[in-house]
Coordinates of C-alpha atoms (C1' of nucleotides) in Angstrom, one line a residue:
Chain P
X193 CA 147.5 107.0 112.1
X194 CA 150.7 107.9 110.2
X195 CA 151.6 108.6 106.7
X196 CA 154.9 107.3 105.0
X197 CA 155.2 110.5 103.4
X198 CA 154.8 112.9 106.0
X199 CA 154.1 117.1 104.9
X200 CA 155.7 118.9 107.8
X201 CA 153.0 118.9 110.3
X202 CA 152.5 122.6 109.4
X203 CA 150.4 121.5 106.4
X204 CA 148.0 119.8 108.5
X205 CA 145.4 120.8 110.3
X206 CA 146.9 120.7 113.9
X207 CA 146.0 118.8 116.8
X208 CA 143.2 117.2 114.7
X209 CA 143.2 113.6 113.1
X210 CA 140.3 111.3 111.1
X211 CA 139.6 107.8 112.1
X212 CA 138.0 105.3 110.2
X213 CA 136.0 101.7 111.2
X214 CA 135.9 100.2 107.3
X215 CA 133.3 97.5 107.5
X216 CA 133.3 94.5 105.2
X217 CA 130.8 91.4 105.0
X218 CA 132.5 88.0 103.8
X219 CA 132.1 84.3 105.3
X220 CA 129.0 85.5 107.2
X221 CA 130.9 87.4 109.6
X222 CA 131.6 91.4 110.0
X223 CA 135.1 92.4 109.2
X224 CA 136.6 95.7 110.7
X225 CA 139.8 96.6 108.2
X226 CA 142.6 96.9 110.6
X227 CA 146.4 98.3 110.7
X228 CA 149.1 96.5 112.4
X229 CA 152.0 98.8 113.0
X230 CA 156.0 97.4 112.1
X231 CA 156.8 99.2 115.2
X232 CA 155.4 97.6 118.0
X233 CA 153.2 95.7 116.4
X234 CA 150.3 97.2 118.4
X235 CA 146.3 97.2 116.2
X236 CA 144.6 100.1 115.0
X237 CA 142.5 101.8 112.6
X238 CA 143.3 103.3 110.1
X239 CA 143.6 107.2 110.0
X240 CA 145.4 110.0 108.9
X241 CA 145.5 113.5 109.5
X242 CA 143.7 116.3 107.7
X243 CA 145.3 118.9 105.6
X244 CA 145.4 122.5 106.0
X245 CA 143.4 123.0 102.4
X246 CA 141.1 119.4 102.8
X247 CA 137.5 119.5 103.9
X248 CA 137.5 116.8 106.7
X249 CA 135.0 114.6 104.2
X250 CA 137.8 115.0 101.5
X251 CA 140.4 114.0 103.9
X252 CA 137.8 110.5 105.2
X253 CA 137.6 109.4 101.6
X254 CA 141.3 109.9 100.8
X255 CA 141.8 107.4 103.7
X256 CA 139.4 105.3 102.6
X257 CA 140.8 105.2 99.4
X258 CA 144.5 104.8 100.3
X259 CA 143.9 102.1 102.2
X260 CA 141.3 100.0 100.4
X261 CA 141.3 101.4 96.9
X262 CA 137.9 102.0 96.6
X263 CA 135.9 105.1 95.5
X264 CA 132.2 106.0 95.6
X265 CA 131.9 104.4 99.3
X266 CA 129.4 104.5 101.5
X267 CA 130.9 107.0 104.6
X268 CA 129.4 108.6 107.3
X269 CA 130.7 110.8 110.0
X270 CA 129.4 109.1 113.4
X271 CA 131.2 111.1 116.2
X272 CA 134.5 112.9 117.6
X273 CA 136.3 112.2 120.2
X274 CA 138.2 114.9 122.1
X275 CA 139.5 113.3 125.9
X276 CA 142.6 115.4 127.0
X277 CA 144.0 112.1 127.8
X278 CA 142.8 110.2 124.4
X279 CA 146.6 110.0 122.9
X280 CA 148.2 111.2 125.6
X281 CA 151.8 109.2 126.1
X282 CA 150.8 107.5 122.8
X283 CA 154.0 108.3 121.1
X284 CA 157.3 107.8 122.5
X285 CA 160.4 109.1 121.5
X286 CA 161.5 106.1 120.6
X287 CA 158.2 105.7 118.3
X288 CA 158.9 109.0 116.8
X289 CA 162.2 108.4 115.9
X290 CA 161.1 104.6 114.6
X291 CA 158.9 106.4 112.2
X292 CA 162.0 109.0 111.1
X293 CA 159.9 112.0 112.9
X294 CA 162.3 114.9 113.7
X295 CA 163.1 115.8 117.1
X296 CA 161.1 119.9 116.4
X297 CA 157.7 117.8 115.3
X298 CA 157.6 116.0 118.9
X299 CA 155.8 118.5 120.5
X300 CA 153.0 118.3 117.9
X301 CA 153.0 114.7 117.9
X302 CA 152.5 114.3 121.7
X303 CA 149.8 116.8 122.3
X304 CA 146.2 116.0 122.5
X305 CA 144.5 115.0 119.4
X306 CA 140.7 115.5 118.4
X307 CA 139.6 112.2 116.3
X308 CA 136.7 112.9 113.9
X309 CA 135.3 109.0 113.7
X310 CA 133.6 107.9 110.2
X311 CA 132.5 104.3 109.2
X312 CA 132.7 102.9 106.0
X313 CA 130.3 100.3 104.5
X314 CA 132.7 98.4 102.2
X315 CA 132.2 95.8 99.3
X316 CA 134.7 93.2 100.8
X317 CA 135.7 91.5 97.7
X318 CA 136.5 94.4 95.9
X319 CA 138.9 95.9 98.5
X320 CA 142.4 95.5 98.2
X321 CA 143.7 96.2 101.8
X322 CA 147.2 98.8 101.5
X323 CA 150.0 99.2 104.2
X324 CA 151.2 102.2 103.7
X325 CA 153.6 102.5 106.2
X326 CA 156.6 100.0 105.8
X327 CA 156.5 96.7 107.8
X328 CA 152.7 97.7 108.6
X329 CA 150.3 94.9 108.5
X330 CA 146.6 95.6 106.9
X331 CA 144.2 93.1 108.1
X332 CA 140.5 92.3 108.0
X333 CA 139.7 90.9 111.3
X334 CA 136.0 89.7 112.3
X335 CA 134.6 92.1 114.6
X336 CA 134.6 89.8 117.5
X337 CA 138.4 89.0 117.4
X338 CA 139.7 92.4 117.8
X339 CA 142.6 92.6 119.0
X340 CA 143.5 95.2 121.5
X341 CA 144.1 98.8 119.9
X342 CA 145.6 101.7 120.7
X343 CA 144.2 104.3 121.9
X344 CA 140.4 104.6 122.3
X345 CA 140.2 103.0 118.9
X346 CA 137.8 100.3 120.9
X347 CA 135.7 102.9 122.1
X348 CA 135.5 104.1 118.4
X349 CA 134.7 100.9 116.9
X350 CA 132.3 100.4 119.6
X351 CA 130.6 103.3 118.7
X352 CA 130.5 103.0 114.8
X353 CA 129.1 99.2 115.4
X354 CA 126.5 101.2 118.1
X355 CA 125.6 103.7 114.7
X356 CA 125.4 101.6 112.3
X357 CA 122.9 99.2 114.4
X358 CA 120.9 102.2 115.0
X359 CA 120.9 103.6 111.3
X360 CA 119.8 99.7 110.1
X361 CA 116.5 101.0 111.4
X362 CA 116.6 104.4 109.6
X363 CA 117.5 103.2 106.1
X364 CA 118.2 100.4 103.7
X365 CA 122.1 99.0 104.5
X366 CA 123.7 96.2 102.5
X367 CA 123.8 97.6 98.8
X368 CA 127.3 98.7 99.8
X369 CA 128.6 95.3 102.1
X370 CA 127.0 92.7 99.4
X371 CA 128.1 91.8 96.0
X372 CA 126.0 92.6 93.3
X373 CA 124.6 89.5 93.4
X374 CA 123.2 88.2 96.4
X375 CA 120.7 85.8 97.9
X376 CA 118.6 86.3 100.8
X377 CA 120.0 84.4 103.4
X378 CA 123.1 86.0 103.3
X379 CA 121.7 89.2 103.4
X380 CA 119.6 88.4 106.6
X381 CA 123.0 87.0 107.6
X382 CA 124.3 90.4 107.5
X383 CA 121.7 91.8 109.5
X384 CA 122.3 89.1 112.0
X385 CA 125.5 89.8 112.5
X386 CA 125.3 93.2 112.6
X387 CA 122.9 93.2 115.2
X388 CA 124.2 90.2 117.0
X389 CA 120.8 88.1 117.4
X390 CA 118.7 85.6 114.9
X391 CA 115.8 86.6 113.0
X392 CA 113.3 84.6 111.7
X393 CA 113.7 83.8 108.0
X394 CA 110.1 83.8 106.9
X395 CA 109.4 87.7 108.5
X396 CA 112.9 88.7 107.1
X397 CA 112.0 88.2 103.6
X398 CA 108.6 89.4 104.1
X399 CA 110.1 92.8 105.9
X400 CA 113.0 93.2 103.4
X401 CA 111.0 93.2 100.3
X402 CA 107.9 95.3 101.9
X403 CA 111.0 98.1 101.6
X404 CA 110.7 97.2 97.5
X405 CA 114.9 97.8 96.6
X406 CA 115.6 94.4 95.7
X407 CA 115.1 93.2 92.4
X408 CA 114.9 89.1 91.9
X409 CA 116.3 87.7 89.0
X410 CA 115.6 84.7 87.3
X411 CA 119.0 83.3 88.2
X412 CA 119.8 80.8 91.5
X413 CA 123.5 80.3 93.4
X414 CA 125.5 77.6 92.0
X415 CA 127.5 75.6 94.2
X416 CA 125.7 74.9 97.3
X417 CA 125.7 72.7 99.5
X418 CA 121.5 72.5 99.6
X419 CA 118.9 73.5 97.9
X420 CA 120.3 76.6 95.7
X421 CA 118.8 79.6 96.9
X422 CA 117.5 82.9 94.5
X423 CA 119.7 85.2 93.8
X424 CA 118.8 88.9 94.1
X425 CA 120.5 92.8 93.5
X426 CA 119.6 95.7 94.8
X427 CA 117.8 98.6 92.5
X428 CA 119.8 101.0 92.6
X429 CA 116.9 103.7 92.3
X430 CA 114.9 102.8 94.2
X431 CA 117.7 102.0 97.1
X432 CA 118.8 105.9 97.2
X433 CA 115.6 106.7 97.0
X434 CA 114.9 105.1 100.1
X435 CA 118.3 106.2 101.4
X436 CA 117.2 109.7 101.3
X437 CA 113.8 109.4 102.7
X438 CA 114.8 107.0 104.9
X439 CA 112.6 103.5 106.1
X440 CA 109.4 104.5 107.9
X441 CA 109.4 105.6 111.1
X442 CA 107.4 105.6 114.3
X443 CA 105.8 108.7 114.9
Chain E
X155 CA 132.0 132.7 119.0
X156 CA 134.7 134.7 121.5
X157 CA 134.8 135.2 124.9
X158 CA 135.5 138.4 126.8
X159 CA 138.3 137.1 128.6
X160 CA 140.8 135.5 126.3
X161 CA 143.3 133.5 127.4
X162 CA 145.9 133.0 124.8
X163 CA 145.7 131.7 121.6
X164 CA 148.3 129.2 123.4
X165 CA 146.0 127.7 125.7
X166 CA 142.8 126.7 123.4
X167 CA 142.8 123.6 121.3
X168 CA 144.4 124.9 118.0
X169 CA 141.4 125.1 114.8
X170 CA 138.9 123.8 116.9
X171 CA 135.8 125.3 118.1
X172 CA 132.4 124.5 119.6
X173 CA 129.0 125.6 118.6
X174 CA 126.0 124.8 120.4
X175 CA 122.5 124.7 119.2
X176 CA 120.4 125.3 122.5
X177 CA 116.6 124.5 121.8
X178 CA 114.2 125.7 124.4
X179 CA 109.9 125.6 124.1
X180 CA 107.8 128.4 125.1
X181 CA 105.0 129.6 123.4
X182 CA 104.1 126.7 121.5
X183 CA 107.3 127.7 119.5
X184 CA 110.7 125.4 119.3
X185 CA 113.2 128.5 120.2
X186 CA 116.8 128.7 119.3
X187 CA 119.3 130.4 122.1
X188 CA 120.5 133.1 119.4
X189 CA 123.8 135.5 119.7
X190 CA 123.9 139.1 118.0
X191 CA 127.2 140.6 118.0
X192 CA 128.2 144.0 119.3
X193 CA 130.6 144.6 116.2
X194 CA 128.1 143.8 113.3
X195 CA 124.9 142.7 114.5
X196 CA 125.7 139.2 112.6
X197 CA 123.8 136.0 114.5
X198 CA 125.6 133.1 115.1
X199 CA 125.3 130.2 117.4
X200 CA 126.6 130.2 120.7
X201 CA 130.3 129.1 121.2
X202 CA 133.6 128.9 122.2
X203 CA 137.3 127.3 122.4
X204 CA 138.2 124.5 123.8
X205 CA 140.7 124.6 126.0
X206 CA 144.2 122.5 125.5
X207 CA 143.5 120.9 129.1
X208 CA 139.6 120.2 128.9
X209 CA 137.8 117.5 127.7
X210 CA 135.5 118.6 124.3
X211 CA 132.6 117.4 126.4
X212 CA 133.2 119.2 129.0
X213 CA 134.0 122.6 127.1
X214 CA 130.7 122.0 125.8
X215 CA 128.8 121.8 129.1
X216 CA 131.0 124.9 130.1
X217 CA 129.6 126.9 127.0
X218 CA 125.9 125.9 128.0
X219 CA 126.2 127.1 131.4
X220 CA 128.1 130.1 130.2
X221 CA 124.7 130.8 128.3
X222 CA 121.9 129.5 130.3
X223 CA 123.0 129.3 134.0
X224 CA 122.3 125.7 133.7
X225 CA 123.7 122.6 135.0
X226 CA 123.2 119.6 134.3
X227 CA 121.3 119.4 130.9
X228 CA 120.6 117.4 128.0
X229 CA 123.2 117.7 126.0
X230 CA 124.6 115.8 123.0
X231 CA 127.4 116.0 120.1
X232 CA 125.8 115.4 116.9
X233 CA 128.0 116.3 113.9
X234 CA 131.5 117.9 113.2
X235 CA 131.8 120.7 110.5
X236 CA 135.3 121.4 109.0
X237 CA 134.8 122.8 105.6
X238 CA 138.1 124.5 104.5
X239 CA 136.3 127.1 103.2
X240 CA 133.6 127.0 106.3
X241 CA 135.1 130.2 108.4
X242 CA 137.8 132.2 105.7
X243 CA 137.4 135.6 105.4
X244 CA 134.9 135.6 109.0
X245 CA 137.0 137.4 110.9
X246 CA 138.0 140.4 109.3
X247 CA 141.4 142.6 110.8
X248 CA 138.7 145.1 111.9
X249 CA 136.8 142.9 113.6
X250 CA 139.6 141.8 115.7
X251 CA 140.6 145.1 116.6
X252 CA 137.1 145.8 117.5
X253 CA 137.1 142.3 119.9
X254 CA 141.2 143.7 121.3
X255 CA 142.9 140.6 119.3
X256 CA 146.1 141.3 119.2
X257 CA 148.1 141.1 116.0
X258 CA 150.4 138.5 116.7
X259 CA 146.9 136.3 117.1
X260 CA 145.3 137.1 114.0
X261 CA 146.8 134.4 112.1
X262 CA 144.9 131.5 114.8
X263 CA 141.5 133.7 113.9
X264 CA 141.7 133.9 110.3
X265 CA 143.1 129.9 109.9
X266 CA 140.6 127.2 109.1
X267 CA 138.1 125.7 112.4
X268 CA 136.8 122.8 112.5
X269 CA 133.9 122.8 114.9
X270 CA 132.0 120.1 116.8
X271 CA 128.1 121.0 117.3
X272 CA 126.3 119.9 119.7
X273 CA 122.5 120.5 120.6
X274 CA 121.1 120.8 124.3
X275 CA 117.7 120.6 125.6
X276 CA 116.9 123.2 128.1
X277 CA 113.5 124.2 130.0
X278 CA 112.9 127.8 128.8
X279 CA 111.6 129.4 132.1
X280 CA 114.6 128.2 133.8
X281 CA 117.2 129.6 132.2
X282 CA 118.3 132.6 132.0
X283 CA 120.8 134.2 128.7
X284 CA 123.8 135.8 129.5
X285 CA 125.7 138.0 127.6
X286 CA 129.2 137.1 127.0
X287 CA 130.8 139.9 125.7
X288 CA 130.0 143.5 125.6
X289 CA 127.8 145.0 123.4
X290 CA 126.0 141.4 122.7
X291 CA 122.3 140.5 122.9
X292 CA 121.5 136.7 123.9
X293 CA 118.1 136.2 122.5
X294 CA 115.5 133.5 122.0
X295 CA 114.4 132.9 118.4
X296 CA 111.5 130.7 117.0
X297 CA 113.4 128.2 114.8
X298 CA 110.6 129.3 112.3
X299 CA 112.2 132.7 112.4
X300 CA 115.6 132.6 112.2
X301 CA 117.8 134.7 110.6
X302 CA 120.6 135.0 108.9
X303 CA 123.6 133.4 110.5
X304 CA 127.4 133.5 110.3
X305 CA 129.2 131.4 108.4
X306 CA 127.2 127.9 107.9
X307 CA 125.7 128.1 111.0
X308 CA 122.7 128.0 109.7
X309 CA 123.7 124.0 107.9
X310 CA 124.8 123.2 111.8
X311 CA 121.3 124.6 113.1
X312 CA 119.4 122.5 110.3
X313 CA 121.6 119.4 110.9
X314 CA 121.1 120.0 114.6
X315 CA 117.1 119.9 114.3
X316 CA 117.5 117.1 111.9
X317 CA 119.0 115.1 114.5
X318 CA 117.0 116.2 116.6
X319 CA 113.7 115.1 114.4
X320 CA 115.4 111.2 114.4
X321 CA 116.1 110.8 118.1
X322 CA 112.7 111.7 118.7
X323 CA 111.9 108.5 117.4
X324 CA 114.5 106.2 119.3
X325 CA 114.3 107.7 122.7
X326 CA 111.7 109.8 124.5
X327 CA 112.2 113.8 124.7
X328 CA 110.6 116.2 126.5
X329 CA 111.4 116.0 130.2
X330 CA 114.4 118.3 129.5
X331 CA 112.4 120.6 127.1
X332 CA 109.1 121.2 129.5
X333 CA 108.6 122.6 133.0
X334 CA 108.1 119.6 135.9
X335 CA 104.0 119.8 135.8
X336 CA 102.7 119.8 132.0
X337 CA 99.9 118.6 130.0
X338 CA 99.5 116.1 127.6
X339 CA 98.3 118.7 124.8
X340 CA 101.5 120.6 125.4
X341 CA 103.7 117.6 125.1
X342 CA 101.9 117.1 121.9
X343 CA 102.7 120.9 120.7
X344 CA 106.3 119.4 121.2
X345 CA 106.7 116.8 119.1
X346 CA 104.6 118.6 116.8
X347 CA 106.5 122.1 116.8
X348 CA 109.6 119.4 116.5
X349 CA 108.6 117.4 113.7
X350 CA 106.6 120.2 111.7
X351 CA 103.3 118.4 111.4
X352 CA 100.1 117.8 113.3
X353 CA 99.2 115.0 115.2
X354 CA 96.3 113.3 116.2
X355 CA 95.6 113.8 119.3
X356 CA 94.5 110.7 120.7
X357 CA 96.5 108.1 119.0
X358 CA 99.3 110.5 120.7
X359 CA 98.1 110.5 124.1
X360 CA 98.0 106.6 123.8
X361 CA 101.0 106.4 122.4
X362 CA 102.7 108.5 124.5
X363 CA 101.4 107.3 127.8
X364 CA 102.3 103.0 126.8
X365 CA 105.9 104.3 127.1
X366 CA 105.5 104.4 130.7
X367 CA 107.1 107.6 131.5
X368 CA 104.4 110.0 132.3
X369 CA 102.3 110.0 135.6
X370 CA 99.4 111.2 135.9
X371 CA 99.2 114.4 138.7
X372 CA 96.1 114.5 140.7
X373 CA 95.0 118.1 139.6
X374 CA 94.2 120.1 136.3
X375 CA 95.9 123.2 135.1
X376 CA 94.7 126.5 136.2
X377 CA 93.9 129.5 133.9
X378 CA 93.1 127.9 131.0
X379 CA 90.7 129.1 128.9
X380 CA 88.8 126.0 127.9
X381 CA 88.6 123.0 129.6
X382 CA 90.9 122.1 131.7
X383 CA 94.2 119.5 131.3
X384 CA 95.5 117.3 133.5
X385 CA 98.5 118.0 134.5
X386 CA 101.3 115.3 134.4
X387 CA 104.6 114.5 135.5
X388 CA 107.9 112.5 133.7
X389 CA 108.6 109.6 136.4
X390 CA 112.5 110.4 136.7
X391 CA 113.3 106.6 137.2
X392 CA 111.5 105.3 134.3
X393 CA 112.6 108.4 131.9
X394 CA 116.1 107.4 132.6
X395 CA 115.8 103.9 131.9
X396 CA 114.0 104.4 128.5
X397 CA 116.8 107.3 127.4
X398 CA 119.3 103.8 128.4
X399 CA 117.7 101.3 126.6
X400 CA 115.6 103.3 123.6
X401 CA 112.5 103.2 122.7
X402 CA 111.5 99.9 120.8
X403 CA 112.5 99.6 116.9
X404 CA 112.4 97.9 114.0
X405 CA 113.8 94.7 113.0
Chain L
dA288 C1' 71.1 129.5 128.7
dT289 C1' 73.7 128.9 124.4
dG290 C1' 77.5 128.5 121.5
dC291 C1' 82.3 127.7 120.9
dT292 C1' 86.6 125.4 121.8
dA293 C1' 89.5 122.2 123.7
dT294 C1' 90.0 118.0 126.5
dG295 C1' 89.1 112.9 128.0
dT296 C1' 87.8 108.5 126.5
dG297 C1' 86.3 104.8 123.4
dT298 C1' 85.5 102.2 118.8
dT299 C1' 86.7 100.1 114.6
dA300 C1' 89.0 98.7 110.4
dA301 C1' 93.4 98.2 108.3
dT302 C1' 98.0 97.0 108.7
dA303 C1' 102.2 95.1 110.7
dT304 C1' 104.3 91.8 113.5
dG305 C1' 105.7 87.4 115.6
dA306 C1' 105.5 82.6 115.7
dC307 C1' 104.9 78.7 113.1
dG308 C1' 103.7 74.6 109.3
dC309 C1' 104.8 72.3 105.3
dA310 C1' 106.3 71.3 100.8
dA311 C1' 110.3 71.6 97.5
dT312 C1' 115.2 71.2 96.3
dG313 C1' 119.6 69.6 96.5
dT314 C1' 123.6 67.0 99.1
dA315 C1' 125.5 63.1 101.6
dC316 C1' 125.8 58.6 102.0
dA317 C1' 124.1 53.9 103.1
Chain I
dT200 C1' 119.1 54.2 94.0
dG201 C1' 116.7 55.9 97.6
dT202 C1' 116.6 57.7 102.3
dA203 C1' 118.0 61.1 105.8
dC204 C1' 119.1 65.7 106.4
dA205 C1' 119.7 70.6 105.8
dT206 C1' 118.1 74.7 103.6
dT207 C1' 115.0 77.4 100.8
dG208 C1' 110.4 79.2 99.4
dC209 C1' 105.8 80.2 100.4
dG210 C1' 101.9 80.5 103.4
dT211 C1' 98.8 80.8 107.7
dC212 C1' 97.1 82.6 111.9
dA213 C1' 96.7 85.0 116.3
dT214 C1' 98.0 89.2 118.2
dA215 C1' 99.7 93.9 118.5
dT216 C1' 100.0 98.3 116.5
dT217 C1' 98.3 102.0 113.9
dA218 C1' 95.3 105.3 111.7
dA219 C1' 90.9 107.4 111.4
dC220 C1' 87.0 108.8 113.6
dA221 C1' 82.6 109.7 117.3
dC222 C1' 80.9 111.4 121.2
dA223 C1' 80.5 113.2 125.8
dT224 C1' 82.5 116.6 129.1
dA225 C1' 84.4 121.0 130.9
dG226 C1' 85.0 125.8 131.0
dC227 C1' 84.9 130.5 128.8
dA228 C1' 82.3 134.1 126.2
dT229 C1' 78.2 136.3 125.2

DNA sequence: ATGCTATGTGTTAATATGACGCAATGTACA
DNA sequence: TGTACATTGCGTCATATTAACACATAGCAT
């Protein structure tokens, strides 16, 4: 929510703010990249403000790239939230002055902000998490340990975990949460855990490859503790191909 | 866009507007609730300010009624815009003389808005346009025949019916859209006028009708002139409880 | 009466889905 | 070394859903 480097906050687009749910898949569970602040220690996403001269796109991958290095993600606006009472007695003057804020910016600090909410789709392996405040804690944390967070932050992430169930059924998801390499189990996995209930093995793999974006090679996974399972990528083609015209519908 | 009665810049939500795409069915046609200007004779979508005490939900019920009368309708966020480049040069220094801006205001009008769109569902024979300010016309448009709009309104109308297009297939539409006693033909025109192709018409009806929302009136529409269609009715309770829990999916 | 058009209902074949069975592969360990 | 166990790969079958189509009926126009 804050920058070390703070513009003035006349360089920003005022009263507005972007908040982002970066999702990561590792040890078959859902990870939600969040920020512990050296303040008060209290959770949150990570966000930032917009500047006066940034498209609010712009400004979501800047964030996304300040805090996980990555580029070329998988981002989606999923919705913005605008309560009057959202961040109201959020910052203290204490809080303000912990983060070197001077006393004329208060006012801008304490009034309502509008939060435009994107979600990320993260390759977890490849992220290298980045405080960016000092004494700020970045932290993957499974999505069903979160912590309290400030805010509505839980309503947010709530809602981006509500989307992104939603948009499994409208288009192919993984290509962006897997490593390049992947089998089939741990990509039903992923489904699983996003949508927080078993599915049968046999139909997954049927279902999954009806779609025709993976591509099987003629290589297995090594070090396992059974019977080594296929290994698999996605084709790229015909994935954003799919992306774009999105998985078959009902009507 | 404005409002006849301004209240100071002071009191709105600074760079951030509303604009509402307000669908209505008459006709056989999808219609768009359409706004020509006084000053120009420019389109644009209906909208507004939010003010610094409200709630961007509830600004956003208070434009719809503003425009329709209505209370109580289907209304739903679906995307924010904030381009920098989505509003510059819009409002020219003529134009706010022509709306009574005063000088000292210009800068807030000629600055950068990010705007939240939402799209409503409203029954056409029930509500009624009103004029905002002077010199405007409030008019119903076939989305077939829209035409040019201000800024990227016409992106917001697009993404709107887009949206639109995909919800039809996770949660059932129409109650909001049609008057209380319709026929099945016409709720086909709907979904057909919505998603821009024909269906068949009895794979629809049986479709339709397994949902479990309809019931079946005891009497045929009069004035028709070919055989007459049974009228039906949405069964309230059981609309509500598919809207809550979606229509079945996928995986 | 006859033709035209739109509605109401039913049929059938193809496809998709859900629920399982069983053999193969690799680890753990007696 | 070989037996138990967990996991993968592939297949089957009953059922549900979908798409495509046929036919009778109702009401207006002439």
């Amino acid at each position: 929510m804050l920058k070390t480097h703070l513009k003035s906050s006349k360089e920003y687009q005022p009263g507005l703010s972007i908040d982002c749910v970066i999702f990561g898949f590792d040890d078959n569970q859902l990870k939600v990249l969040l920020i512990k602040t050296g303040y008060d220690n209290s959770w949150s996403l990570p966000g930032g403000f917009v500047s006066i001269d940034e498209d609010i796109d712009t400004a979501a991958v800047s964030i996304l790239q300040a805090r996980t290095g990555l580029k070329g993600i998988f981002l989606r606006q999923f919705a913005t939230f605008g309560a009057v009472k959202r961040n109201q007695n959020h910052f203290s003057s204490d809080a303000l002055a912990y983060f070197g804020i001077p006393l004329e910016e208060e006012k801008w600090y304490k009034s309502r902000f509008v939060t435009i909410g994107y979600y990320a789709l993260v390759n977890f392996s490849k992220a290298i998490p980045q405080p960016d405040n000092p004494g700020e804690m970045v932290e993957w944390i499974d999505h069903h340990e979160v912590p309290k967070l400030i805010l509505d932050h839980r309503e947010i992430l709530d809602k981006a975990l509500e989307t992104l169930r939603t948009e499994l059924n409208l288009m192919p998801i993984g290509y962006n949460l897997l490593p390049e390499k992947f089998t089939i189990p741990e990509l039903q996995k992923l489904y699983e855990t996003i949508l927080g209930r078993t599915l049968d093995r046999r139909n997954f793999l049927r279902k999954i490859t009806a779609i025709g974006i993976l591509t099987k090679l003629d290589e297995k996974k090594s070090n396992v503790a059974h019977k080594a399972p296929n290994l698999y990528s996605f084709d790229k083609d015909k994935y954003e191909e799919v992306l774009k015209n999105g998985l078959t519908q009902g009507w």
